[in-house]
Amino acid sequence: MLAPHEGIIPSDIWLAARKKCLNNKNVGIPSKAKNSWLIGKAKCGKCGHALSIRYSKKNSVRYFMCGYRLNARGCDGFGTLRAPELESFVLNAMRERLKAFETLSSSTEARANPKLNELRIKEHQLSEEMDTLLEKVMQADGALMALINQRASILDAQLKEVRKEIREITAATPSTDIKTLTGYFSKWEELSVDDKRSVVDLLIAQVKATKESVEIVWKI
Ligand SMILES: [Zn+2]
């Protein structure tokens, strides 16, 4: 559930969700005709450029199109995608994601991030090896000392790299705790588009969509 690659939604689930939304006429009515809290996050699943939003007066519905296709004809695009379909799908996915994290935090680890765990283990191993090396310095003569120095500088470089990766991951993790986030979702409809966008930004890096597939790139 929490591995990054599992943000990819099987197409049958996405198609079913779109169909369900299509039958629910009310969700199509916008408060602001040409706006969406997914703007900036939603990308074309084909070319990766940002999706643009358009409003059809005739059908009173907002829809997404590939912005690169609209502006420069640089992408074949995927036609149009009703904005409420993608919004309600992503909203559900975020709720599910938070639920999974709530379950986790009630056990031991608040934020299980396999990559982070892996890096911390590596950091620990490298520091241990460095300590062992430094202990040897006490009895080392000139030739051994040169070897120790050589190994130590390799270890040092690796440690720096691992620590940099750890910092990048922990910096990307939202400082807002899961309970606070869950609170936002319980009053989601009351939030302004800008507030919704801020909440989404804590959880999601990107949503890549076409008519056939959605991939959510999570930050948590
Ligand atoms: Zn495109």
PDB file of N, CA and C and ligand atoms in Angstrom, residues 44 46-47 66 75 77, ligand 1:
ATOM      1  N   CYS A  44      -0.183  15.575 -17.788  1.00  0.00           N
ATOM      2  CA  CYS A  44      -0.585  14.684 -18.875  1.00  0.00           C
ATOM      3  C   CYS A  44       0.173  13.361 -18.740  1.00  0.00           C
ATOM      4  N   LYS A  46       0.687  11.313 -20.876  1.00  0.00           N
ATOM      5  CA  LYS A  46       1.425  10.984 -22.099  1.00  0.00           C
ATOM      6  C   LYS A  46       2.735  11.750 -22.202  1.00  0.00           C
ATOM      7  N   CYS A  47       2.688  13.077 -21.964  1.00  0.00           N
ATOM      8  CA  CYS A  47       3.891  13.880 -22.197  1.00  0.00           C
ATOM      9  C   CYS A  47       4.459  14.478 -20.912  1.00  0.00           C
ATOM     10  N   CYS A  66      -4.560  18.172 -22.042  1.00  0.00           N
ATOM     11  CA  CYS A  66      -3.116  18.388 -22.016  1.00  0.00           C
ATOM     12  C   CYS A  66      -2.810  19.829 -22.442  1.00  0.00           C
ATOM     13  N   CYS A  75       1.757  17.541 -28.167  1.00  0.00           N
ATOM     14  CA  CYS A  75       1.415  16.218 -27.642  1.00  0.00           C
ATOM     15  C   CYS A  75       0.105  15.791 -28.286  1.00  0.00           C
ATOM     16  N   GLY A  77      -2.106  14.258 -26.790  1.00  0.00           N
ATOM     17  CA  GLY A  77      -3.122  14.399 -25.759  1.00  0.00           C
ATOM     18  C   GLY A  77      -3.959  13.144 -25.611  1.00  0.00           C
TER      19      GLY A  77
HETATM   20 ZN    ZN B   1       0.357  15.705 -23.190  1.00  0.00          ZN
END
